[in-house]
Amino acid sequence: MDRAQPLPLYYRIKQDLLVAIDEGRLQPGDRVPSERELTENYKVSRMTARHALAILEQEGFLRRVQGKGSFVAPPKLEQTLLGLTSFTEEMRRRGLVPSTQVRLVEEVRAGERVAEHLKALPEERIYMVERLRLASGDPMALERVYLPMRLVQGLPDLDLTGSLYEILIQHFGIRLVNAVQSLEAVLADPEESAALHVPLGSALLAMTRVSYSATGEPIEYVRSLYRADRYRFTVSLSRKEDVAL
């Protein structure tokens, strides 16, 4: 290692490992050099090597297995923001097995915030459904869905482990056709970190969405927390020729 370069030592280790992953010299599931090996190869302290591995783990490139070392993580799941699709559809399209753990279903008062999204009164009764979404057994997202009771009477009696979009169509004749969605970065609190199997304070992608029927009526308000180490969203952009940048 050329110590004359003005890059932090841990950062240069991190970048070398990223290049090896990008070039395919390190494949998903491969063990990466241990702290001791990095210390010897780069002539750095054990703390520096540990810091480089920790950052790669936080960013989702590595997975640490207690007593065995660090391994290259599977590629992040990628979802486009151009279409209204369910988690179940997205996972099946990627050849993964979607599953759901229903954590909570209850009747609640809408309140000011949810009522605003659903164009309801704050006193209106709604269903709140909290679910943990998994892909081939791995926790991917923790979601809370709010739906007006007047539109989905009897929802708690149904099997909510599948696609909610399919349930709305099959049992209530409601088809969601468009949505308004936003994304922001948040940090996992104790409950979220336990549910998603990530360290406390890990980066999460918080997605909020209001989905509408063909008549323009808001049907669903959902807030989902996705693991930033396993998931990313993409969007395609185009430039109009008559617009100057």
mmCIF file with all atom_site columns, N, CA and C in Angstrom, residues 5 32 39 41 48 94 96 98 145 149 171-172 225 236 243:
data_model
loop_
_atom_site.group_PDB
_atom_site.id
_atom_site.type_symbol
_atom_site.label_atom_id
_atom_site.label_alt_id
_atom_site.label_comp_id
_atom_site.label_asym_id
_atom_site.label_entity_id
_atom_site.label_seq_id
_atom_site.pdbx_PDB_ins_code
_atom_site.Cartn_x
_atom_site.Cartn_y
_atom_site.Cartn_z
_atom_site.occupancy
_atom_site.B_iso_or_equiv
_atom_site.pdbx_formal_charge
_atom_site.auth_seq_id
_atom_site.auth_comp_id
_atom_site.auth_asym_id
_atom_site.auth_atom_id
_atom_site.pdbx_PDB_model_num
ATOM 1  N N  . GLN A 1 5   ? -0.566  8.263   -0.834  1.00 0.00 ? 5   GLN A N  1
ATOM 2  C CA . GLN A 1 5   ? -1.855  8.661   -1.362  1.00 0.00 ? 5   GLN A CA 1
ATOM 3  C C  . GLN A 1 5   ? -2.719  9.228   -0.235  1.00 0.00 ? 5   GLN A C  1
ATOM 4  N N  . VAL A 1 32  ? -14.473 -13.103 2.426   1.00 0.00 ? 32  VAL A N  1
ATOM 5  C CA . VAL A 1 32  ? -13.475 -12.066 2.141   1.00 0.00 ? 32  VAL A CA 1
ATOM 6  C C  . VAL A 1 32  ? -12.347 -12.203 3.156   1.00 0.00 ? 32  VAL A C  1
ATOM 7  N N  . THR A 1 39  ? -4.927  -6.955  7.916   1.00 0.00 ? 39  THR A N  1
ATOM 8  C CA . THR A 1 39  ? -3.892  -6.281  8.699   1.00 0.00 ? 39  THR A CA 1
ATOM 9  C C  . THR A 1 39  ? -2.500  -6.605  8.162   1.00 0.00 ? 39  THR A C  1
ATOM 10 N N  . ASN A 1 41  ? -1.793  -7.907  5.059   1.00 0.00 ? 41  ASN A N  1
ATOM 11 C CA . ASN A 1 41  ? -1.632  -7.551  3.644   1.00 0.00 ? 41  ASN A CA 1
ATOM 12 C C  . ASN A 1 41  ? -1.436  -6.055  3.438   1.00 0.00 ? 41  ASN A C  1
ATOM 13 N N  . THR A 1 48  ? -8.343  -0.571  11.876  1.00 0.00 ? 48  THR A N  1
ATOM 14 C CA . THR A 1 48  ? -8.567  -0.042  10.529  1.00 0.00 ? 48  THR A CA 1
ATOM 15 C C  . THR A 1 48  ? -9.219  -1.093  9.644   1.00 0.00 ? 48  THR A C  1
ATOM 16 N N  . ARG A 1 94  ? -38.567 -12.263 -9.746  1.00 0.00 ? 94  ARG A N  1
ATOM 17 C CA . ARG A 1 94  ? -37.129 -12.487 -9.586  1.00 0.00 ? 94  ARG A CA 1
ATOM 18 C C  . ARG A 1 94  ? -36.796 -13.934 -9.223  1.00 0.00 ? 94  ARG A C  1
ATOM 19 N N  . LEU A 1 96  ? -37.805 -15.520 -6.594  1.00 0.00 ? 96  LEU A N  1
ATOM 20 C CA . LEU A 1 96  ? -37.741 -15.701 -5.152  1.00 0.00 ? 96  LEU A CA 1
ATOM 21 C C  . LEU A 1 96  ? -39.111 -16.114 -4.619  1.00 0.00 ? 96  LEU A C  1
ATOM 22 N N  . PRO A 1 98  ? -41.944 -15.357 -2.176  1.00 0.00 ? 98  PRO A N  1
ATOM 23 C CA . PRO A 1 98  ? -42.448 -14.344 -1.245  1.00 0.00 ? 98  PRO A CA 1
ATOM 24 C C  . PRO A 1 98  ? -43.256 -14.984 -0.122  1.00 0.00 ? 98  PRO A C  1
ATOM 25 N N  . VAL A 1 145 ? -50.204 -0.942  6.624   1.00 0.00 ? 145 VAL A N  1
ATOM 26 C CA . VAL A 1 145 ? -51.182 -0.573  5.615   1.00 0.00 ? 145 VAL A CA 1
ATOM 27 C C  . VAL A 1 145 ? -52.453 -0.104  6.307   1.00 0.00 ? 145 VAL A C  1
ATOM 28 N N  . MET A 1 149 ? -62.466 1.054   6.613   1.00 0.00 ? 149 MET A N  1
ATOM 29 C CA . MET A 1 149 ? -63.310 -0.098  6.937   1.00 0.00 ? 149 MET A CA 1
ATOM 30 C C  . MET A 1 149 ? -64.524 -0.183  6.038   1.00 0.00 ? 149 MET A C  1
ATOM 31 N N  . HIS A 1 171 ? -61.927 -10.141 -3.344  1.00 0.00 ? 171 HIS A N  1
ATOM 32 C CA . HIS A 1 171 ? -62.945 -10.115 -2.289  1.00 0.00 ? 171 HIS A CA 1
ATOM 33 C C  . HIS A 1 171 ? -63.769 -8.830  -2.258  1.00 0.00 ? 171 HIS A C  1
ATOM 34 N N  . PHE A 1 172 ? -63.221 -7.744  -2.797  1.00 0.00 ? 172 PHE A N  1
ATOM 35 C CA . PHE A 1 172 ? -63.933 -6.471  -2.689  1.00 0.00 ? 172 PHE A CA 1
ATOM 36 C C  . PHE A 1 172 ? -64.141 -5.779  -4.041  1.00 0.00 ? 172 PHE A C  1
ATOM 37 N N  . LEU A 1 225 ? -40.913 -0.033  5.377   1.00 0.00 ? 225 LEU A N  1
ATOM 38 C CA . LEU A 1 225 ? -39.493 0.153   5.684   1.00 0.00 ? 225 LEU A CA 1
ATOM 39 C C  . LEU A 1 225 ? -38.711 -0.991  5.055   1.00 0.00 ? 225 LEU A C  1
ATOM 40 N N  . SER A 1 236 ? -36.362 5.281   -14.402 1.00 0.00 ? 236 SER A N  1
ATOM 41 C CA . SER A 1 236 ? -35.821 5.663   -15.701 1.00 0.00 ? 236 SER A CA 1
ATOM 42 C C  . SER A 1 236 ? -36.188 7.112   -15.993 1.00 0.00 ? 236 SER A C  1
ATOM 43 N N  . VAL A 1 243 ? -35.741 21.200  -23.560 1.00 0.00 ? 243 VAL A N  1
ATOM 44 C CA . VAL A 1 243 ? -35.496 21.645  -22.192 1.00 0.00 ? 243 VAL A CA 1
ATOM 45 C C  . VAL A 1 243 ? -33.989 21.768  -21.977 1.00 0.00 ? 243 VAL A C  1
#
